[in-house]
CSV table of C-alpha atoms and ligand atoms in Angstrom, one decimal:
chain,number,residue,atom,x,y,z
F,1,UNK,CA,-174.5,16.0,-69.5
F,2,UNK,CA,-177.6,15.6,-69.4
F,3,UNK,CA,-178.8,11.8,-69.5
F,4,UNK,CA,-182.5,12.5,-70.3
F,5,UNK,CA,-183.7,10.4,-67.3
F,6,UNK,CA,-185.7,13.2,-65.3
F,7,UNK,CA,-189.1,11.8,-64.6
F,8,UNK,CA,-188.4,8.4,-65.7
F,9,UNK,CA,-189.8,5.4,-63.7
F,10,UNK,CA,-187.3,2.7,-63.1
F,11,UNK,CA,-187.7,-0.5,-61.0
F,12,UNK,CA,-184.4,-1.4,-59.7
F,13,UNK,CA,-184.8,-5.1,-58.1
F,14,UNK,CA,-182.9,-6.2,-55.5
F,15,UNK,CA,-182.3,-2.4,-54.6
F,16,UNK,CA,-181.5,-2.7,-50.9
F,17,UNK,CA,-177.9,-3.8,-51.3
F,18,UNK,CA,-174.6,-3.9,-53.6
F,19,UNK,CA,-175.2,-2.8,-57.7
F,20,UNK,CA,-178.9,-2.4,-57.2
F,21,UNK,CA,-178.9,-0.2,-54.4
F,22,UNK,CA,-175.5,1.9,-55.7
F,23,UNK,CA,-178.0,2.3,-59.5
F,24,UNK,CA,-181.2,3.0,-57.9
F,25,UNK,CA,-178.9,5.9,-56.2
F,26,UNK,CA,-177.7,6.9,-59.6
F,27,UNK,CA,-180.9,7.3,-61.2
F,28,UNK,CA,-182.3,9.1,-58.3
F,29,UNK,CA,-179.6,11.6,-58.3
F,30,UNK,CA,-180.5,12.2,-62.6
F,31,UNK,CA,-184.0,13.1,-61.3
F,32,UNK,CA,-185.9,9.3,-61.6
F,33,UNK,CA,-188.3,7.9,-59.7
F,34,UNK,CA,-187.6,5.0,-58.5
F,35,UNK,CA,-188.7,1.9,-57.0
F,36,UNK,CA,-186.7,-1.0,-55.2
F,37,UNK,CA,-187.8,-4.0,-53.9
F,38,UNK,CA,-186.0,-7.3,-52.3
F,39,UNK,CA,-187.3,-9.8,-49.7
F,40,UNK,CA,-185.7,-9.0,-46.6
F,41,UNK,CA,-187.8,-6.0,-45.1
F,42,UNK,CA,-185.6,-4.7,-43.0
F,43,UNK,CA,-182.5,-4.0,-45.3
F,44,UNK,CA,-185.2,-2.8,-47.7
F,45,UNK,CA,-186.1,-0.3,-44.9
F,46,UNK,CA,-183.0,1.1,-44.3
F,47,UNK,CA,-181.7,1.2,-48.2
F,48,UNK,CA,-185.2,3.1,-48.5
F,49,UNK,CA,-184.6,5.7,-45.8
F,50,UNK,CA,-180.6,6.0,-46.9
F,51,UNK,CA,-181.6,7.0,-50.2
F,52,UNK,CA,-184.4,9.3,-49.0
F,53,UNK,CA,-181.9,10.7,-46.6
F,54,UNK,CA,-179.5,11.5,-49.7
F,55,UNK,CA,-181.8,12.3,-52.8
F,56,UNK,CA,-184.3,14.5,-50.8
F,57,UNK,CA,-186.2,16.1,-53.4
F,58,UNK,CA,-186.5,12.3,-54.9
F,59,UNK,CA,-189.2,10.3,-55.1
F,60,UNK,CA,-188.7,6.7,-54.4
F,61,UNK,CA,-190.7,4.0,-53.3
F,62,UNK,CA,-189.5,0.5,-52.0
F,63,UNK,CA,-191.9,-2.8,-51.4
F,64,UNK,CA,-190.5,-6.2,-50.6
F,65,UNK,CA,-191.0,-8.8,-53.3
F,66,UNK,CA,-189.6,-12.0,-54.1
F,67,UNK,CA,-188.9,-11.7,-57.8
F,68,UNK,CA,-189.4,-15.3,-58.1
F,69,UNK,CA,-193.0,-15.0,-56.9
F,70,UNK,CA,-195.3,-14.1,-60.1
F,71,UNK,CA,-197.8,-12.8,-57.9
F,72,UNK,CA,-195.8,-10.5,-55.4
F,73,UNK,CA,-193.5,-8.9,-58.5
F,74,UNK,CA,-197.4,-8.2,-60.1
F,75,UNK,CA,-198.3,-6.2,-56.6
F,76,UNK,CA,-195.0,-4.7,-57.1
F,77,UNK,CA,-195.7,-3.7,-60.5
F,78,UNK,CA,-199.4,-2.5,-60.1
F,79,UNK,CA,-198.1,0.0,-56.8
F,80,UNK,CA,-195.5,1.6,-59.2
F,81,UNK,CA,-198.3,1.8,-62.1
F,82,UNK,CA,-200.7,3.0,-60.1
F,83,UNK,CA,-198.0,5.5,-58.3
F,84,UNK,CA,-196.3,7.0,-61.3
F,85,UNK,CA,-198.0,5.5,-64.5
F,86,UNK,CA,-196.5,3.0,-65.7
F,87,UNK,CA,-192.3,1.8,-65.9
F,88,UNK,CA,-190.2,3.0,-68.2
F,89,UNK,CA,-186.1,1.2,-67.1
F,90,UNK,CA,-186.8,-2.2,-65.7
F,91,UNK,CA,-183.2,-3.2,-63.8
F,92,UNK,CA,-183.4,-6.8,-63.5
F,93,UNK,CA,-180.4,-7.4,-60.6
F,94,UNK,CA,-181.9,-9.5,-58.0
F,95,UNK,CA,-180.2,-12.3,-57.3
F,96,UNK,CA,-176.7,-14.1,-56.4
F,97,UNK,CA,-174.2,-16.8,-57.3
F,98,UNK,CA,-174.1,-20.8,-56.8
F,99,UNK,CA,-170.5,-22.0,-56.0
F,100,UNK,CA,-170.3,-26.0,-56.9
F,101,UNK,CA,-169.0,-28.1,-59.4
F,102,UNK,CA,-170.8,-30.1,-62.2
F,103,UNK,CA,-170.0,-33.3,-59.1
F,104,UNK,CA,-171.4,-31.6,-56.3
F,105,UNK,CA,-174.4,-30.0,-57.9
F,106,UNK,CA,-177.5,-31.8,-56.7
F,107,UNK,CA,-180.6,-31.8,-58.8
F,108,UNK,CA,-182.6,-29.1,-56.6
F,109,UNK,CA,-179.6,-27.7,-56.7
F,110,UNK,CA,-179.7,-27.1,-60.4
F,111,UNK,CA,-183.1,-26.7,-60.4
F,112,UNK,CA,-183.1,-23.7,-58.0
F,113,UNK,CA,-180.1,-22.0,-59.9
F,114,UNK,CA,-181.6,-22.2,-63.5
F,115,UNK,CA,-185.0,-21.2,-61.5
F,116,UNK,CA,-183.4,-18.2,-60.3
F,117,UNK,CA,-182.1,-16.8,-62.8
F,118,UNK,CA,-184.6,-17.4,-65.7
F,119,UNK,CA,-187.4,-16.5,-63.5
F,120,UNK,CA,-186.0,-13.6,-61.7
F,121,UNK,CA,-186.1,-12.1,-65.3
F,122,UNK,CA,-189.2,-13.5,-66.6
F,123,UNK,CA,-191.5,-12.4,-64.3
F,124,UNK,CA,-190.4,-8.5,-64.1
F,125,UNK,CA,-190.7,-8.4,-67.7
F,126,UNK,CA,-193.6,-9.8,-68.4
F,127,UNK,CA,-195.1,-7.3,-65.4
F,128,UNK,CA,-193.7,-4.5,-66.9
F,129,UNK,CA,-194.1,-5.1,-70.4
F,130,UNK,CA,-197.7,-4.0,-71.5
F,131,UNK,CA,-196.9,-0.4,-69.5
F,132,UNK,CA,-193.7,0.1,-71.7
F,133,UNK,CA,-195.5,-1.1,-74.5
F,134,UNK,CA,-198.7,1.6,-73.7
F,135,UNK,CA,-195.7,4.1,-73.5
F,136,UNK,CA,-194.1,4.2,-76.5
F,137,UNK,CA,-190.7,2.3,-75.5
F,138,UNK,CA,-188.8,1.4,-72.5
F,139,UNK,CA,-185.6,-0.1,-71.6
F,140,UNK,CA,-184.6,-3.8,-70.1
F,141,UNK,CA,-181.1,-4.3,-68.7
F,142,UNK,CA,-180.2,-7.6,-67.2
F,143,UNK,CA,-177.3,-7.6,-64.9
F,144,UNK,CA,-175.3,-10.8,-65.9
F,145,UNK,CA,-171.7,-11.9,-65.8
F,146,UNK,CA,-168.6,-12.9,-67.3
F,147,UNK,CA,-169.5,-16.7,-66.4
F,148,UNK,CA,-171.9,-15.9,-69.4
F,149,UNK,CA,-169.5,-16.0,-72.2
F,150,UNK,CA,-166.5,-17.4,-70.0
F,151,UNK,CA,-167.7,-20.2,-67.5
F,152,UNK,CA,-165.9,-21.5,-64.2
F,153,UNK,CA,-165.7,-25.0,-63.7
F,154,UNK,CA,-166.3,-24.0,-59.9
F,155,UNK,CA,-169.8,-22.2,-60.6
F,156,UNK,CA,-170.9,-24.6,-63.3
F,157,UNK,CA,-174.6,-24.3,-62.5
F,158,UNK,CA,-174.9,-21.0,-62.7
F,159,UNK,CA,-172.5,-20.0,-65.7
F,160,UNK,CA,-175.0,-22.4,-67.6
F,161,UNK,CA,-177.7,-20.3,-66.4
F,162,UNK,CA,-176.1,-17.3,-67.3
F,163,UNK,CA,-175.3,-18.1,-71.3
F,164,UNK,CA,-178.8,-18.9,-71.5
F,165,UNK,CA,-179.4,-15.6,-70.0
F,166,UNK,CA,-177.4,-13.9,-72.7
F,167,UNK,CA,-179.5,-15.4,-74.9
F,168,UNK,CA,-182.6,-14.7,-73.4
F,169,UNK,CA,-181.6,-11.1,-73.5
F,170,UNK,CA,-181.0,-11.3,-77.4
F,171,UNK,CA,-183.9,-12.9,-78.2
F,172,UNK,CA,-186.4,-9.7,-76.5
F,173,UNK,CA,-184.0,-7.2,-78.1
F,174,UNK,CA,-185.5,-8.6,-81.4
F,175,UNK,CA,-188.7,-9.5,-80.0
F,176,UNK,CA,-189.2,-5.9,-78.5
F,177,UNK,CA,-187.8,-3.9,-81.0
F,178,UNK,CA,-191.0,-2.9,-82.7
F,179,UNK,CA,-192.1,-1.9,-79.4
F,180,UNK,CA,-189.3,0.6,-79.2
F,181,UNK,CA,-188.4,-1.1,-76.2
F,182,UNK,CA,-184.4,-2.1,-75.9
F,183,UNK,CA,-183.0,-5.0,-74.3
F,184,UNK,CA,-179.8,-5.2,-73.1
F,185,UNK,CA,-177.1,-6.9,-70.1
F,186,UNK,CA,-173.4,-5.9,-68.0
F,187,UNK,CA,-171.4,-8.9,-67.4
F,188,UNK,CA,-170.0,-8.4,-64.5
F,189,UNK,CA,-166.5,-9.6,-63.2
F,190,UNK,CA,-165.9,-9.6,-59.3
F,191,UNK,CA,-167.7,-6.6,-57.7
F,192,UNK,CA,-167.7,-5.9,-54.0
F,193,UNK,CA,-171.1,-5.9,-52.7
F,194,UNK,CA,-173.7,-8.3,-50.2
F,195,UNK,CA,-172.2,-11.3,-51.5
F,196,UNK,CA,-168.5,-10.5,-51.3
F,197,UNK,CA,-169.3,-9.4,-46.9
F,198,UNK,CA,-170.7,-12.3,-46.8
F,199,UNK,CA,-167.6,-14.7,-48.2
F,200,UNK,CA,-165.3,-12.4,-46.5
F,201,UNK,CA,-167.1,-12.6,-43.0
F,202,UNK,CA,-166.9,-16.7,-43.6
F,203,UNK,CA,-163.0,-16.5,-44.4
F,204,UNK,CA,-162.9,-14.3,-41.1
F,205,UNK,CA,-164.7,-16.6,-38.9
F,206,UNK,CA,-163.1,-19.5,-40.5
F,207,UNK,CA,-159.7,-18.1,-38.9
F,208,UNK,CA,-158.5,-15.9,-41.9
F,209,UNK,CA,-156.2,-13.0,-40.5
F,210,UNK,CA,-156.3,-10.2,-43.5
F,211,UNK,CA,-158.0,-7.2,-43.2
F,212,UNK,CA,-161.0,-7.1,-45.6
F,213,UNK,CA,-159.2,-5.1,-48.1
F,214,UNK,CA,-156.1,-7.4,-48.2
F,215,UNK,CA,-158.4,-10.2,-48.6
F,216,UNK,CA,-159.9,-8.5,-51.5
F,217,UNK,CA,-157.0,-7.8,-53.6
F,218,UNK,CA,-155.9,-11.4,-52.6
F,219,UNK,CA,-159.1,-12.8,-54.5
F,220,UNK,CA,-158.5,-10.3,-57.4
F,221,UNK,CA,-155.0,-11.4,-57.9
F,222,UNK,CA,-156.5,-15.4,-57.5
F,223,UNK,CA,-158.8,-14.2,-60.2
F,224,UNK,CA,-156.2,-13.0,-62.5
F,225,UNK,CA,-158.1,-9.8,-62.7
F,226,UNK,CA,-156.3,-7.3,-65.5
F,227,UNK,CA,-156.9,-4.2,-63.5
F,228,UNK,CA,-155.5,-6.0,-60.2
F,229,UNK,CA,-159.0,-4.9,-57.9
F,230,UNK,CA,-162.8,-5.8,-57.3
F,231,UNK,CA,-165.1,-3.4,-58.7
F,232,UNK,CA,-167.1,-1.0,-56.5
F,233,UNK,CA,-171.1,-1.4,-57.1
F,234,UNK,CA,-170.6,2.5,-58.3
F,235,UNK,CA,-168.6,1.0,-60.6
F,236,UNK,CA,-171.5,-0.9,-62.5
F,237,UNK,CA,-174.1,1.3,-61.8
F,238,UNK,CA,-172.8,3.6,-63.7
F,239,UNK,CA,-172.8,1.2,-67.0
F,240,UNK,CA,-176.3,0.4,-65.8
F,241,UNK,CA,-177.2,4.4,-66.0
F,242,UNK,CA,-176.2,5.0,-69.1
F,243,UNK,CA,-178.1,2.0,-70.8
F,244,UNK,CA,-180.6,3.6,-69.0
F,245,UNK,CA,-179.7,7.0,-70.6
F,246,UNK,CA,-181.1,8.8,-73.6
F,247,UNK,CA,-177.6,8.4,-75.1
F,248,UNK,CA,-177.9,4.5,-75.6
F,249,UNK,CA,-181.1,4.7,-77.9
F,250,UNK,CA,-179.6,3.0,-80.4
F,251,UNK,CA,-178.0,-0.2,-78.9
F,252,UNK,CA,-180.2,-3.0,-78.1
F,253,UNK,CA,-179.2,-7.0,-77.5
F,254,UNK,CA,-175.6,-5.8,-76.5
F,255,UNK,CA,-173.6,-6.8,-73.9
F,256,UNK,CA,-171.3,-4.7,-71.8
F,257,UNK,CA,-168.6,-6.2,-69.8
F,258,UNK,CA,-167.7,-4.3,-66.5
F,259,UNK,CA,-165.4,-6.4,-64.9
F,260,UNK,CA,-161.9,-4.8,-65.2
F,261,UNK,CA,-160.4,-6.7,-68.1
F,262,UNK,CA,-161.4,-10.3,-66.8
F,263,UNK,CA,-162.9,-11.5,-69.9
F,264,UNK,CA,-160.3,-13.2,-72.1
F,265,UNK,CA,-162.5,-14.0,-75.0
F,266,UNK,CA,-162.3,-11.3,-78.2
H,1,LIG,N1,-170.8,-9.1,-56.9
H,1,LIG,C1,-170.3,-9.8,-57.8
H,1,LIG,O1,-169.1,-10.1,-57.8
H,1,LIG,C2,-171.3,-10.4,-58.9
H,1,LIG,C3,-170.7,-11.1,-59.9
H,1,LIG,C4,-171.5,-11.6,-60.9
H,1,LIG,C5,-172.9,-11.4,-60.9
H,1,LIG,N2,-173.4,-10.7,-59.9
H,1,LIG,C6,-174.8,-10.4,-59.9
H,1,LIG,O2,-175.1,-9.1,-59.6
H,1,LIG,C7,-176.4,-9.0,-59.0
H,1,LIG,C8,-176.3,-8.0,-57.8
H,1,LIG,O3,-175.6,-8.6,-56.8
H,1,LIG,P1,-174.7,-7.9,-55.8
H,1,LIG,O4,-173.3,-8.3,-56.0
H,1,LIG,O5,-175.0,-6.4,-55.8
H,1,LIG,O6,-175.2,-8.6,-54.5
H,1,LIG,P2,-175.9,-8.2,-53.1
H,1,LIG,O7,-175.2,-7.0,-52.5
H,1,LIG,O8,-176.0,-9.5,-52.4
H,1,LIG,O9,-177.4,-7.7,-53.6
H,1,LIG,C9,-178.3,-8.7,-54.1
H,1,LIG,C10,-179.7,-8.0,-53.9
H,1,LIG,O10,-180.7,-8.9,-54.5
H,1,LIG,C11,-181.7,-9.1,-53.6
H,1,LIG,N3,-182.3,-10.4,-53.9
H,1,LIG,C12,-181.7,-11.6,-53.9
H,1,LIG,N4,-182.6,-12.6,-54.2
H,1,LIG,C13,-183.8,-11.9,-54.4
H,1,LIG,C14,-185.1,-12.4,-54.8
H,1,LIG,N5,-185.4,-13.7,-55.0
H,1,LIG,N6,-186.1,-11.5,-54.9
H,1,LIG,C15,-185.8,-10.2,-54.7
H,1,LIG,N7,-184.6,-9.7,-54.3
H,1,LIG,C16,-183.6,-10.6,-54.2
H,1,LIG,C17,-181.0,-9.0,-52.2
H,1,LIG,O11,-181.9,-8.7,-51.2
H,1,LIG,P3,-182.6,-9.9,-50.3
H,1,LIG,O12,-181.6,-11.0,-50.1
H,1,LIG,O13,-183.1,-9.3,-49.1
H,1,LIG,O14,-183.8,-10.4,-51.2
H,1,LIG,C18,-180.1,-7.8,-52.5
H,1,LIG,O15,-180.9,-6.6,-52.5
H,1,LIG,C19,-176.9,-10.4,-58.7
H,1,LIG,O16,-177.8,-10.9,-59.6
H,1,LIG,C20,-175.6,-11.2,-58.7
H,1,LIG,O17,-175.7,-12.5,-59.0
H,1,LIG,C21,-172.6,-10.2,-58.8
């Protein structure tokens, strides 16, 4: 099938790892061009030459950038304008969990969580807006999560953040919709990527004895998680994809859960 994506420009942030790195692949592979960006260089690096490695016809780009700097995500912006045109699929993943309760979050603490993940959105878009605009349409998709619509009392912080986020996303799927340009966010469950290593190297050095798979179905089952497994990135990048796609023309301000069954709201 073909997704209509050939020659589209898509910046994918946080690309070098996880759900941004397995999309950016995905939309590489349907003839994009794409550009990455996160702040560690040297993951950037290697993500960049993985992808070149794979996709060798593609064209892909990657710059480090701190989404929550205004001024590095315009640089970002302006190379892949001044590269390719303009940016047609903004992928808005960059970014990671906060695990405290309501207790043990400290005021920075909040403050950096509801930072985060406001800004991490409201930067990239408002970079890539006027070039969509110029083109005739684009599309937005926010990678969210469950915590959205279904919060844990152990993340409190940021499944705040991430209802407001849902909103957020509604609002510019009205506000944008004259412009052709369609707004839209995956809640995601539990996916196995950067973040997951990282907890799973912890429980490791903290004297854990399963293998990393073990340990992984043991947090699914703790998670009550319908389908009885993490998700791969793969998994979510292909939801992302076909937002993406010429296929989804006609949904904007929609929200699509990929998290094998965990949310138990109708
Ligand atoms: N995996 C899950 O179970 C899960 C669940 C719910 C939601 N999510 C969300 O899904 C998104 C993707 O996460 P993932 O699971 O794929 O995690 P991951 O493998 O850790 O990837 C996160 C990516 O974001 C980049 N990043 C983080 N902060 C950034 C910043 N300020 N500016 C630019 N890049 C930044 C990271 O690179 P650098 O650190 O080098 O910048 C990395 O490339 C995140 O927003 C995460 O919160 C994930």
């Amino acid at each position: 099938m073909d997704l209509g994506l050939k020659d589209k420009v898509a910046l994918v942030t946080g690309g070098s790892s996880g759900i941004g790195f397995a999309t950016a692949g995905l939309l590489l592979g349907e003839g994009a061009k794409v550009a990455i960006c996160a702040r560690g260089e040297e993951r950037l690096q290697t993500a960049l030459l993985q992808l070149q490695a794979e996709y060798v016809e593609a064209e892909v780009i990657a710059q480090p950038c701190d989404v929550l700097d205004e001024k590095q995500v315009a640089a970002l912006v302006e190379t892949v304008t001044g590269r390719w045109g303009g940016v047609d699929i903004l992928i808005n993943n960059a970014g990671r969990g906060r695990q405290t309760t309501f207790m043990e979050t400290t005021d920075a603490a909040w403050r950096e969580e509801l930072n985060l993940k406001f800004f991490s959105l409201i930067y990239p878009i408002r970079a890539v807006y006027p070039s969509m605009k110029e083109r005739g349409g684009g599309r937005i998709i926010n990678v969210n999560a469950v915590l959205s619509r279904q919060p844990e009392p152990h993340m409190v912080a940021t499944s705040s953040a991430r209802s407001g986020v849902l909103n957020l996303t509604k609002s510019l799927s009205t506000e944008f919709a004259p412009d052709n340009i369609l707004v839209n966010s995956i809640n995601i469950g539990t996916v196995k990527s950067g973040q997951w290593k990282a907890r799973f190297e912890k429980y490791s050095q903290g004297g854990g004895t399963m293998t990393e798979e073990e340990w992984l179905h043991s947090e699914a089952a703790k998670r009550g998680i319908p389908l009885g497994r993490v998700g791969e990135p793969e998994e979510v990048a292909h939801a992302i994809v076909f937002l993406a796609s010429a296929g989804a023309s006609y949904i904007t301000g929609a929200s699509l859960d990929v998290a094998g069954g965990t949310g138990r709201y109708v």
